[in-house]
Amino acid sequence: MKQLKSLLLTTIIIASISSCGYQLRGSVNIEGLENVKIIADNKNSLTRILEQKLLAYRKDSLNESMYPAIKLLSIESKKRQLSVNSSGRVDEYEINKIIKYQFIYSKENIISGTLKASASYDFNESQMQGTRERENTAIESINRNLVRKLLLKFKAGFQS
């Protein structure tokens, strides 16, 4: 009887978790994107992360094609105050990043778009070093999120 209750409880928990849509995210599967070129005007942390993701799957080939390619047109970053404490000093900041991109699948098939991501962090002026690290962590999180979204969109368009 105790095993039956345990089994029933486990089944109910698993059913409720899966019914709400929860699933593990995992990493982006980028098989088939070995020959994608990255075109950017300047190197920054976003292009570095994108290159690291794609270079892991790159095969050595002598005839590099122009297509397919991901072209990063612009990266815009904004920082704003999110909250203020009772003494009128900033308590929290929010960082927003917007990237404009083009997916170049062939000479005729070019798709343009924008992606947005944001993150916030607590600000403490008495601990500036820790606050700077939290800001860098938030920026890195935004960049990884944007790269993941970019690759998922590219792969969806590449397969269709």
Coordinates of C-alpha atoms in Angstrom, one line a residue:
M1 CA 0.0 0.0 0.0
K2 CA 2.9 2.4 0.8
Q3 CA 4.5 1.7 -2.6
L4 CA 1.2 2.4 -4.3
K5 CA 0.9 5.8 -2.6
S6 CA 4.5 6.6 -3.5
L7 CA 3.9 5.6 -7.1
L8 CA 0.7 7.6 -7.3
L9 CA 2.3 10.7 -5.8
T10 CA 5.2 10.4 -8.2
T11 CA 2.9 10.1 -11.1
I12 CA 0.8 13.1 -10.1
I13 CA 3.9 15.2 -9.6
I14 CA 5.4 14.2 -13.0
A15 CA 2.0 14.8 -14.8
S16 CA 1.6 18.2 -13.2
I17 CA 5.1 19.3 -14.1
S18 CA 4.8 18.2 -17.7
S19 CA 1.3 19.6 -18.1
C20 CA 2.4 23.1 -17.2
G21 CA 4.9 23.0 -20.1
Y22 CA 8.1 22.6 -18.1
Q23 CA 11.0 21.1 -19.9
L24 CA 14.8 21.2 -19.6
R25 CA 16.3 23.8 -22.0
G26 CA 19.6 22.1 -22.9
S27 CA 22.0 23.4 -25.4
V28 CA 21.3 24.6 -29.0
N29 CA 21.8 21.8 -31.5
I30 CA 23.6 23.4 -34.4
E31 CA 24.4 20.4 -36.5
G32 CA 24.3 21.2 -40.1
L33 CA 25.5 24.8 -39.6
E34 CA 29.2 24.0 -39.9
N35 CA 29.9 26.3 -42.8
V36 CA 28.0 29.4 -41.6
K37 CA 30.1 32.6 -41.9
I38 CA 29.8 35.4 -39.4
I39 CA 30.0 38.9 -40.8
A40 CA 30.4 41.7 -38.3
D41 CA 32.0 45.2 -38.6
N42 CA 33.8 44.9 -35.3
K43 CA 34.7 42.1 -32.9
N44 CA 32.9 42.2 -29.5
S45 CA 31.8 39.7 -26.9
L46 CA 28.6 38.8 -28.8
T47 CA 30.5 37.9 -32.0
R48 CA 33.1 36.0 -29.9
I49 CA 30.4 33.8 -28.3
L50 CA 28.8 33.3 -31.7
E51 CA 32.1 32.2 -33.3
Q52 CA 32.9 29.9 -30.3
K53 CA 29.5 28.2 -30.8
L54 CA 29.9 27.7 -34.5
L55 CA 33.7 26.9 -34.6
A56 CA 33.1 23.9 -32.4
Y57 CA 31.3 22.2 -35.2
R58 CA 33.3 23.6 -38.1
K59 CA 34.8 21.2 -40.5
D60 CA 38.0 22.0 -42.4
S61 CA 37.0 22.8 -46.0
L62 CA 39.0 24.3 -48.7
N63 CA 36.1 25.8 -50.7
E64 CA 34.5 28.3 -48.3
S65 CA 31.2 29.6 -49.7
M66 CA 29.6 33.0 -49.2
Y67 CA 26.4 31.4 -48.1
P68 CA 24.9 30.8 -45.6
A69 CA 26.0 33.7 -43.4
I70 CA 24.9 35.6 -40.3
K71 CA 25.5 39.4 -40.7
L72 CA 25.4 41.5 -37.5
L73 CA 24.4 44.9 -38.6
S74 CA 24.3 46.7 -35.3
I75 CA 24.3 46.1 -31.5
E76 CA 22.7 48.7 -29.3
S77 CA 23.1 48.6 -25.6
K78 CA 21.1 50.8 -23.1
K79 CA 21.4 51.0 -19.3
R80 CA 18.7 52.6 -17.2
Q81 CA 17.7 52.9 -13.5
L82 CA 15.2 50.4 -12.5
S83 CA 14.6 51.3 -8.9
V84 CA 15.6 54.0 -6.4
N85 CA 16.0 53.6 -2.6
S86 CA 14.5 55.8 0.1
S87 CA 17.5 58.2 0.0
G88 CA 17.1 58.8 -3.7
R89 CA 20.1 56.7 -4.8
V90 CA 20.0 54.0 -7.5
D91 CA 19.2 50.5 -6.1
E92 CA 18.9 48.6 -9.3
Y93 CA 19.9 48.9 -13.0
E94 CA 18.5 47.3 -16.1
I95 CA 20.6 46.6 -19.2
N96 CA 18.8 46.2 -22.6
K97 CA 20.5 45.0 -25.8
I98 CA 19.1 45.1 -29.3
I99 CA 20.8 43.5 -32.2
K100 CA 19.9 44.0 -35.9
Y101 CA 20.9 41.1 -38.1
Q102 CA 20.6 39.6 -41.6
F103 CA 20.4 35.9 -42.4
I104 CA 21.9 35.4 -45.8
Y105 CA 20.9 31.9 -47.0
S106 CA 21.5 32.6 -50.7
K107 CA 21.8 35.6 -53.1
E108 CA 18.0 35.9 -53.3
N109 CA 17.1 34.7 -49.8
I110 CA 18.0 37.4 -47.2
I111 CA 16.0 37.8 -44.0
S112 CA 16.4 40.8 -41.7
G113 CA 15.3 41.1 -38.1
T114 CA 16.0 42.3 -34.6
L115 CA 16.4 40.5 -31.3
K116 CA 16.1 42.0 -27.8
A117 CA 17.2 40.8 -24.4
S118 CA 17.5 42.4 -21.0
A119 CA 18.8 41.7 -17.5
S120 CA 18.9 43.6 -14.2
Y121 CA 21.3 43.8 -11.3
D122 CA 21.5 45.3 -7.9
F123 CA 23.7 48.4 -7.4
N124 CA 25.6 49.0 -4.1
E125 CA 27.9 51.9 -4.1
S126 CA 29.7 50.7 -1.0
Q127 CA 30.7 47.5 -2.9
M128 CA 31.7 48.8 -6.3
Q129 CA 33.9 45.8 -7.2
G130 CA 31.0 43.3 -6.6
T131 CA 28.6 45.6 -8.4
R132 CA 30.9 45.7 -11.4
E133 CA 31.0 41.9 -11.4
R134 CA 27.2 41.7 -11.2
E135 CA 27.0 44.1 -14.2
N136 CA 29.5 42.0 -16.2
T137 CA 27.5 38.8 -15.3
A138 CA 24.3 40.4 -16.5
I139 CA 25.9 41.5 -19.8
E140 CA 27.3 38.0 -20.4
S141 CA 23.9 36.5 -19.7
I142 CA 22.3 38.8 -22.2
N143 CA 24.9 38.0 -24.8
R144 CA 24.5 34.2 -24.4
N145 CA 20.7 34.6 -24.5
L146 CA 20.9 36.6 -27.8
V147 CA 23.3 34.1 -29.4
R148 CA 21.0 31.2 -28.5
K149 CA 18.0 33.1 -29.9
L150 CA 19.9 34.0 -33.0
L151 CA 21.1 30.5 -33.7
L152 CA 17.6 29.0 -33.1
K153 CA 16.1 31.6 -35.6
F154 CA 18.8 30.9 -38.1
K155 CA 18.5 27.2 -37.9
A156 CA 14.7 27.4 -38.2
G157 CA 15.0 29.5 -41.4
F158 CA 17.8 27.3 -42.7
Q159 CA 15.7 24.1 -42.5
S160 CA 12.7 25.6 -44.1

